mmCIF file of C-alpha atoms (C1' of nucleotides) in Angstrom:
data_model
loop_
_atom_site.group_PDB
_atom_site.id
_atom_site.type_symbol
_atom_site.label_atom_id
_atom_site.label_comp_id
_atom_site.label_asym_id
_atom_site.label_seq_id
_atom_site.Cartn_x
_atom_site.Cartn_y
_atom_site.Cartn_z
ATOM 1 C CA MET A 1 81.102 117.187 95.073
ATOM 2 C CA ARG A 2 82.856 119.872 96.951
ATOM 3 C CA GLU A 3 81.478 120.493 100.381
ATOM 4 C CA VAL A 4 78.626 122.926 100.352
ATOM 5 C CA GLY A 5 77.433 124.515 103.550
ATOM 6 C CA ALA A 6 73.711 124.543 104.143
ATOM 7 C CA ARG A 7 73.667 128.306 103.971
ATOM 8 C CA GLY A 8 77.189 128.450 102.697
ATOM 9 C CA PRO A 9 78.637 131.250 100.644
ATOM 10 C CA ALA A 10 77.843 129.837 97.177
ATOM 11 C CA ILE A 11 79.528 126.972 95.439
ATOM 12 C CA SER A 12 81.873 128.003 92.794
ATOM 13 C CA VAL A 13 81.017 125.704 89.963
ATOM 14 C CA ASP A 14 83.935 126.559 87.727
ATOM 15 C CA ASP A 15 86.455 126.509 90.491
ATOM 16 C CA ASP A 16 86.978 123.128 91.843
ATOM 17 C CA CYS A 17 84.133 120.734 91.431
ATOM 18 C CA PRO A 18 85.136 117.130 90.644
ATOM 19 C CA VAL A 19 81.782 116.023 89.245
ATOM 20 C CA ARG A 20 81.824 119.005 86.945
ATOM 21 C CA GLU A 21 85.142 117.816 85.587
ATOM 22 C CA VAL A 22 83.869 114.293 85.019
ATOM 23 C CA LEU A 23 80.722 115.440 83.313
ATOM 24 C CA ASP A 24 82.688 117.828 81.154
ATOM 25 C CA ARG A 25 84.695 114.858 79.988
ATOM 26 C CA VAL A 26 82.075 112.159 79.808
ATOM 27 C CA GLY A 27 78.855 114.115 79.506
ATOM 28 C CA ASP A 28 79.325 114.758 75.808
ATOM 29 C CA LYS A 29 77.525 112.932 73.075
ATOM 30 C CA TRP A 30 79.905 110.040 72.459
ATOM 31 C CA SER A 31 82.426 109.401 75.275
ATOM 32 C CA VAL A 32 80.289 107.031 77.306
ATOM 33 C CA LEU A 33 79.444 104.938 74.292
ATOM 34 C CA ILE A 34 83.119 104.587 73.424
ATOM 35 C CA VAL A 35 84.149 103.750 76.974
ATOM 36 C CA VAL A 36 81.486 101.084 77.212
ATOM 37 C CA LEU A 37 82.451 99.556 73.871
ATOM 38 C CA LEU A 38 86.100 99.504 74.836
ATOM 39 C CA GLY A 39 85.048 97.988 78.147
ATOM 40 C CA GLN A 40 84.000 94.932 76.178
ATOM 41 C CA ARG A 41 87.207 94.572 74.184
ATOM 42 C CA THR A 42 89.861 96.400 72.228
ATOM 43 C CA HIS A 43 88.573 98.007 69.052
ATOM 44 C CA ARG A 44 90.189 99.381 65.946
ATOM 45 C CA PHE A 45 89.307 102.853 64.770
ATOM 46 C CA GLY A 46 87.186 101.605 61.925
ATOM 47 C CA GLU A 47 85.407 99.127 64.162
ATOM 48 C CA LEU A 48 84.348 101.879 66.495
ATOM 49 C CA HIS A 49 83.268 103.938 63.541
ATOM 50 C CA ARG A 50 81.042 101.163 62.304
ATOM 51 C CA ALA A 51 79.872 100.163 65.785
ATOM 52 C CA ILE A 52 78.616 103.585 66.774
ATOM 53 C CA ASP A 53 75.750 104.472 64.581
ATOM 54 C CA GLY A 54 75.730 108.086 63.546
ATOM 55 C CA ILE A 55 79.138 109.254 64.727
ATOM 56 C CA SER A 56 81.224 111.213 62.268
ATOM 57 C CA GLN A 57 84.884 110.479 61.684
ATOM 58 C CA ARG A 58 85.704 113.883 63.055
ATOM 59 C CA MET A 59 83.907 113.333 66.357
ATOM 60 C CA LEU A 60 85.308 109.856 66.764
ATOM 61 C CA THR A 61 88.840 111.149 66.313
ATOM 62 C CA LEU A 62 88.204 114.093 68.599
ATOM 63 C CA THR A 63 86.542 112.120 71.366
ATOM 64 C CA LEU A 64 89.170 109.393 71.293
ATOM 65 C CA SER A 65 92.033 111.859 71.518
ATOM 66 C CA ARG A 66 90.420 113.523 74.527
ATOM 67 C CA LEU A 67 89.965 110.168 76.233
ATOM 68 C CA VAL A 68 93.579 109.287 75.488
ATOM 69 C CA ARG A 69 94.740 112.630 76.807
ATOM 70 C CA ASP A 70 92.889 112.044 80.066
ATOM 71 C CA GLY A 71 94.419 108.623 80.485
ATOM 72 C CA LEU A 72 91.157 106.734 80.143
ATOM 73 C CA VAL A 73 91.917 105.154 76.802
ATOM 74 C CA CYS A 74 95.088 103.698 75.383
ATOM 75 C CA ARG A 75 96.040 104.175 71.720
ATOM 76 C CA THR A 76 98.326 101.689 69.969
ATOM 77 C CA ALA A 77 99.427 102.460 66.418
ATOM 78 C CA HIS A 78 100.900 99.556 64.477
ATOM 79 C CA PRO A 79 103.522 100.625 61.939
ATOM 80 C CA THR A 80 101.971 98.611 59.129
ATOM 81 C CA VAL A 81 100.605 99.595 55.800
ATOM 82 C CA PRO A 82 97.780 100.261 55.672
ATOM 83 C CA PRO A 83 97.980 101.612 59.215
ATOM 84 C CA ARG A 84 96.190 99.898 62.053
ATOM 85 C CA VAL A 85 95.319 101.606 65.332
ATOM 86 C CA ASP A 86 93.919 99.830 68.357
ATOM 87 C CA TYR A 87 92.075 101.471 71.211
ATOM 88 C CA SER A 88 91.496 99.950 74.625
ATOM 89 C CA LEU A 89 90.700 101.061 78.139
ATOM 90 C CA THR A 90 93.488 101.852 80.555
ATOM 91 C CA ASP A 91 93.289 100.707 84.161
ATOM 92 C CA LEU A 92 91.900 104.113 85.001
ATOM 93 C CA GLY A 93 89.337 103.785 82.245
ATOM 94 C CA ARG A 94 88.230 100.437 83.601
ATOM 95 C CA THR A 95 87.593 101.902 87.033
ATOM 96 C CA LEU A 96 85.300 104.443 85.413
ATOM 97 C CA LEU A 97 83.121 101.630 84.108
ATOM 98 C CA VAL A 98 81.898 100.968 87.632
ATOM 99 C CA PRO A 99 80.102 104.267 88.352
ATOM 100 C CA LEU A 100 79.073 104.425 84.719
ATOM 101 C CA ARG A 101 77.291 101.128 85.116
ATOM 102 C CA ALA A 102 75.642 102.382 88.289
ATOM 103 C CA LEU A 103 74.292 105.302 86.331
ATOM 104 C CA ASP A 104 73.202 102.963 83.598
ATOM 105 C CA ALA A 105 71.427 100.730 86.069
ATOM 106 C CA TRP A 106 69.560 103.746 87.355
ATOM 107 C CA ALA A 107 68.655 104.761 83.842
ATOM 108 C CA VAL A 108 67.324 101.333 82.994
ATOM 109 C CA ALA A 109 65.422 101.092 86.261
ATOM 110 C CA HIS A 110 63.811 104.521 86.027
ATOM 111 C CA ARG A 111 63.411 105.470 82.404
ATOM 112 C CA ASP A 112 59.753 104.577 82.544
ATOM 113 C CA ASP A 113 59.275 106.748 85.620
ATOM 114 C CA ILE A 114 60.791 109.674 83.758
ATOM 115 C CA ARG A 115 58.687 109.068 80.690
ATOM 116 C CA ALA A 116 55.578 108.786 82.808
ATOM 117 C CA ALA A 117 56.395 112.004 84.664
ATOM 118 C CA ARG A 118 57.017 113.752 81.394
ATOM 119 C CA ALA A 119 53.789 112.526 79.878
ATOM 120 C CA ARG A 120 51.861 113.586 82.982
ATOM 121 C CA HIS A 121 53.471 116.996 82.930
ATOM 122 C CA ASP A 122 52.888 117.573 79.241
ATOM 123 C CA ALA A 123 49.300 116.417 79.530
ATOM 124 C CA ALA A 124 48.640 118.812 82.401
ATOM 125 C CA ALA A 125 50.221 121.895 80.893
ATOM 126 C CA GLY A 126 51.648 121.577 77.396
ATOM 127 C CA MET B 1 73.448 100.575 78.136
ATOM 128 C CA ARG B 2 71.627 98.620 75.516
ATOM 129 C CA GLU B 3 73.073 95.238 74.773
ATOM 130 C CA VAL B 4 75.850 95.436 72.252
ATOM 131 C CA GLY B 5 77.048 92.350 70.468
ATOM 132 C CA ALA B 6 80.809 91.878 70.219
ATOM 133 C CA ARG B 7 80.620 92.139 66.455
ATOM 134 C CA GLY B 8 77.046 93.282 66.533
ATOM 135 C CA PRO B 9 75.392 95.365 63.863
ATOM 136 C CA ALA B 10 76.129 98.791 65.360
ATOM 137 C CA ILE B 11 74.511 100.328 68.350
ATOM 138 C CA SER B 12 71.966 102.881 67.515
ATOM 139 C CA VAL B 13 72.798 105.656 69.851
ATOM 140 C CA ASP B 14 69.729 107.765 69.208
ATOM 141 C CA ASP B 15 67.348 104.878 69.310
ATOM 142 C CA ASP B 16 67.022 103.439 72.672
ATOM 143 C CA CYS B 17 69.962 103.951 74.959
ATOM 144 C CA PRO B 18 69.041 104.612 78.610
ATOM 145 C CA VAL B 19 72.369 106.157 79.624
ATOM 146 C CA ARG B 20 72.091 108.521 76.687
ATOM 147 C CA GLU B 21 68.770 109.690 78.052
ATOM 148 C CA VAL B 22 70.169 110.244 81.528
ATOM 149 C CA LEU B 23 73.178 112.123 80.275
ATOM 150 C CA ASP B 24 71.004 114.228 78.022
ATOM 151 C CA ARG B 25 69.058 115.233 81.084
ATOM 152 C CA VAL B 26 71.788 115.515 83.675
ATOM 153 C CA GLY B 27 74.906 116.032 81.601
ATOM 154 C CA ASP B 28 74.234 119.708 81.069
ATOM 155 C CA LYS B 29 76.006 122.485 82.840
ATOM 156 C CA TRP B 30 73.786 122.902 85.892
ATOM 157 C CA SER B 31 71.427 119.969 86.570
ATOM 158 C CA VAL B 32 73.780 117.964 88.755
ATOM 159 C CA LEU B 33 74.597 120.960 90.899
ATOM 160 C CA ILE B 34 70.930 121.641 91.456
ATOM 161 C CA VAL B 35 70.093 118.023 92.250
ATOM 162 C CA VAL B 36 72.914 117.835 94.772
ATOM 163 C CA LEU B 37 71.889 121.074 96.448
ATOM 164 C CA LEU B 38 68.285 119.949 96.658
ATOM 165 C CA GLY B 39 69.543 116.656 98.023
ATOM 166 C CA GLN B 40 70.678 118.582 101.080
ATOM 167 C CA ARG B 41 67.426 120.403 101.663
ATOM 168 C CA THR B 42 64.578 122.287 100.036
ATOM 169 C CA HIS B 43 65.650 125.562 98.463
ATOM 170 C CA ARG B 44 63.816 128.639 97.291
ATOM 171 C CA PHE B 45 64.450 129.947 93.812
ATOM 172 C CA GLY B 46 66.534 132.817 95.051
ATOM 173 C CA GLU B 47 68.537 130.599 97.363
ATOM 174 C CA LEU B 48 69.544 128.408 94.476
ATOM 175 C CA HIS B 49 70.392 131.473 92.462
ATOM 176 C CA ARG B 50 72.711 132.716 95.170
ATOM 177 C CA ALA B 51 74.081 129.266 95.969
ATOM 178 C CA ILE B 52 75.174 128.439 92.444
ATOM 179 C CA ASP B 53 77.890 130.819 91.507
ATOM 180 C CA GLY B 54 77.671 131.948 87.929
ATOM 181 C CA ILE B 55 74.252 130.641 86.908
ATOM 182 C CA SER B 56 71.967 133.060 85.120
ATOM 183 C CA GLN B 57 68.341 133.496 86.076
ATOM 184 C CA ARG B 58 67.400 132.185 82.676
ATOM 185 C CA MET B 59 69.346 128.941 83.007
ATOM 186 C CA LEU B 60 68.159 128.356 86.555
ATOM 187 C CA THR B 61 64.539 128.675 85.445
ATOM 188 C CA LEU B 62 65.132 126.516 82.391
ATOM 189 C CA THR B 63 67.009 123.764 84.193
ATOM 190 C CA LEU B 64 64.534 123.641 87.057
ATOM 191 C CA SER B 65 61.566 123.351 84.747
ATOM 192 C CA ARG B 66 63.202 120.459 82.892
ATOM 193 C CA LEU B 67 63.922 118.687 86.169
ATOM 194 C CA VAL B 68 60.334 119.230 87.270
ATOM 195 C CA ARG B 69 59.047 117.948 83.955
ATOM 196 C CA ASP B 70 61.066 114.769 84.349
ATOM 197 C CA GLY B 71 59.747 114.179 87.827
ATOM 198 C CA LEU B 72 63.092 114.619 89.553
ATOM 199 C CA VAL B 73 62.272 117.887 91.268
ATOM 200 C CA CYS B 74 59.124 119.110 92.936
ATOM 201 C CA ARG B 75 57.962 122.736 92.646
ATOM 202 C CA THR B 76 55.749 124.290 95.313
ATOM 203 C CA ALA B 77 54.447 127.795 94.735
ATOM 204 C CA HIS B 78 53.026 129.567 97.787
ATOM 205 C CA PRO B 79 50.259 132.022 96.958
ATOM 206 C CA THR B 80 51.778 134.802 99.016
ATOM 207 C CA VAL B 81 52.963 138.244 98.132
ATOM 208 C CA PRO B 82 55.746 138.524 97.345
ATOM 209 C CA PRO B 83 55.636 135.054 95.796
ATOM 210 C CA ARG B 84 57.626 132.217 97.277
ATOM 211 C CA VAL B 85 58.520 129.052 95.405
ATOM 212 C CA ASP B 86 60.189 126.042 96.980
ATOM 213 C CA TYR B 87 62.059 123.350 95.132
ATOM 214 C CA SER B 88 62.868 119.920 96.505
ATOM 215 C CA LEU B 89 63.738 116.467 95.223
ATOM 216 C CA THR B 90 61.011 113.971 94.517
ATOM 217 C CA ASP B 91 61.427 110.352 95.564
ATOM 218 C CA LEU B 92 62.692 109.654 92.071
ATOM 219 C CA GLY B 93 65.151 112.509 92.335
ATOM 220 C CA ARG B 94 66.483 111.144 95.594
ATOM 221 C CA THR B 95 67.179 107.766 94.011
ATOM 222 C CA LEU B 96 69.288 109.560 91.406
ATOM 223 C CA LEU B 97 71.524 110.884 94.145
ATOM 224 C CA VAL B 98 72.943 107.411 94.655
ATOM 225 C CA PRO B 99 74.624 106.866 91.258
ATOM 226 C CA LEU B 100 75.462 110.559 91.144
ATOM 227 C CA ARG B 101 77.401 110.158 94.358
ATOM 228 C CA ALA B 102 79.139 107.099 92.950
ATOM 229 C CA LEU B 103 80.275 109.186 90.016
ATOM 230 C CA ASP B 104 81.328 111.919 92.377
ATOM 231 C CA ALA B 105 83.322 109.483 94.463
ATOM 232 C CA TRP B 106 85.109 108.344 91.328
ATOM 233 C CA ALA B 107 85.794 111.929 90.355
ATOM 234 C CA VAL B 108 87.239 112.755 93.742
ATOM 235 C CA ALA B 109 89.303 109.579 93.820
ATOM 236 C CA HIS B 110 90.743 109.972 90.321
ATOM 237 C CA ARG B 111 90.895 113.632 89.465
ATOM 238 C CA ASP B 112 94.596 113.653 90.198
ATOM 239 C CA ASP B 113 95.130 110.669 87.918
ATOM 240 C CA ILE B 114 93.377 112.519 85.124
ATOM 241 C CA ARG B 115 95.350 115.675 85.718
ATOM 242 C CA ALA B 116 98.581 113.729 85.792
ATOM 243 C CA ALA B 117 97.720 111.912 82.568
ATOM 244 C CA ARG B 118 96.818 115.184 80.935
ATOM 245 C CA ALA B 119 100.019 116.841 82.064
ATOM 246 C CA ARG B 120 102.059 113.885 80.836
ATOM 247 C CA HIS B 121 100.292 113.938 77.508
ATOM 248 C CA ASP B 122 100.652 117.675 77.017
ATOM 249 C CA ALA B 123 104.291 117.544 77.963
ATOM 250 C CA ALA B 124 104.991 114.789 75.461
ATOM 251 C CA ALA B 125 103.164 116.273 72.497
ATOM 252 C CA GLY B 126 101.625 119.709 72.887
ATOM 253 C "C1'" DC C 1 93.087 102.890 57.002
ATOM 254 C "C1'" DC C 2 93.639 106.657 60.081
ATOM 255 C "C1'" DG C 3 93.038 111.272 60.942
ATOM 256 C "C1'" DA C 4 93.814 116.455 60.229
ATOM 257 C "C1'" DA C 5 91.775 120.760 58.113
ATOM 258 C "C1'" DT C 6 88.131 123.612 56.630
ATOM 259 C "C1'" DC C 7 83.388 125.128 56.367
ATOM 260 C "C1'" DC C 8 79.038 125.694 58.104
ATOM 261 C "C1'" DC C 9 74.825 125.287 60.813
ATOM 262 C "C1'" DA C 10 72.100 124.515 65.078
ATOM 263 C "C1'" DA C 11 72.001 124.430 69.854
ATOM 264 C "C1'" DT C 12 73.650 126.107 74.344
ATOM 265 C "C1'" DG C 13 73.835 129.479 77.362
ATOM 266 C "C1'" DG C 14 74.984 134.547 79.103
ATOM 267 C "C1'" DA C 15 73.335 139.612 79.527
ATOM 268 C "C1'" DT C 16 69.800 142.452 79.874
ATOM 269 C "C1'" DA C 17 65.246 144.305 80.186
ATOM 270 C "C1'" DC C 18 60.493 143.602 81.310
ATOM 271 C "C1'" DT C 19 56.127 141.507 83.909
ATOM 272 C "C1'" DG C 20 52.836 139.664 87.732
ATOM 273 C "C1'" DC D 1 60.542 137.408 94.440
ATOM 274 C "C1'" DA D 2 60.010 134.571 90.672
ATOM 275 C "C1'" DG D 3 59.798 134.363 86.424
ATOM 276 C "C1'" DT D 4 59.517 135.604 80.749
ATOM 277 C "C1'" DA D 5 61.359 137.579 76.444
ATOM 278 C "C1'" DT D 6 64.841 139.157 73.369
ATOM 279 C "C1'" DC D 7 69.285 139.414 71.632
ATOM 280 C "C1'" DC D 8 73.840 137.772 70.873
ATOM 281 C "C1'" DA D 9 78.496 135.171 71.530
ATOM 282 C "C1'" DT D 10 80.275 130.774 71.914
ATOM 283 C "C1'" DT D 11 80.410 126.008 71.222
ATOM 284 C "C1'" DG D 12 79.307 121.298 69.458
ATOM 285 C "C1'" DG D 13 79.213 118.686 65.929
ATOM 286 C "C1'" DG D 14 78.084 117.130 60.839
ATOM 287 C "C1'" DA D 15 79.811 117.130 55.794
ATOM 288 C "C1'" DT D 16 83.417 117.258 53.049
ATOM 289 C "C1'" DT D 17 88.049 117.347 51.514
ATOM 290 C "C1'" DC D 18 92.918 116.541 51.792
ATOM 291 C "C1'" DG D 19 97.298 114.141 53.608
ATOM 292 C "C1'" DG D 20 100.481 110.210 55.297
#
DNA sequence: CCGAATCCCAATGGATACTG
DNA sequence: CAGTATCCATTGGGATTCGG
């Protein structure tokens, strides 16, 4: 996060905030799932499509091309017929797995706390 | 992330995926900013409004109430006139700062890599 | 088999005006 | 000061169809 003074003159969120950039890339509906799957092994397009329940072909294509563009995922098209395209993590993509797993660990550790808080809140008010 | 077999029968993304839940809560446009600001110190509503450049009153209210509902943020209304409402992190919210900072560290460390990859990609194709 | 193109709907979020 | 309510533009993303 960009440095923010205690009574500083307002963060500019659009400007120059690294976390913002990461979340814009990885905070969407499918990117994390894909990165984690590719963290296990290389997958073909169709494998990913089958592995991720509920994703449309359009969103899989779109999300993959963004991840490739950002250098997190590597695309390898084999000039065969029928075509075969493999996706895997780049070195950069693999480094992202680390903080992603930290976030995951937090999620696993605290999901019950969140659910409890939510239940308490909803019971109190509505 | 829920366990995913190498050739397993498809992850159900909606079902029961902890990271999904976290990103659904914190992957929006403003939550992370607010959590980080409150990680520095307690803020009043208006302080947050001024501190976060570009946020609307509506989204600040909305995001705060979600964070309160999930037990990440604590709301304290003082019965004074004019009213004064303080927001701070709960213990749970403070634990979230840790993985958030890990993600931030990654973002800071690799934003140039991403930009370079993007530039390379855009130069090559369009 | 991979993926681009089009269409369409629902959700997100900004602007503004109003209330206790 | 701290919200709530209404309206509207933009975006995300699913379904489907077509192309290489």
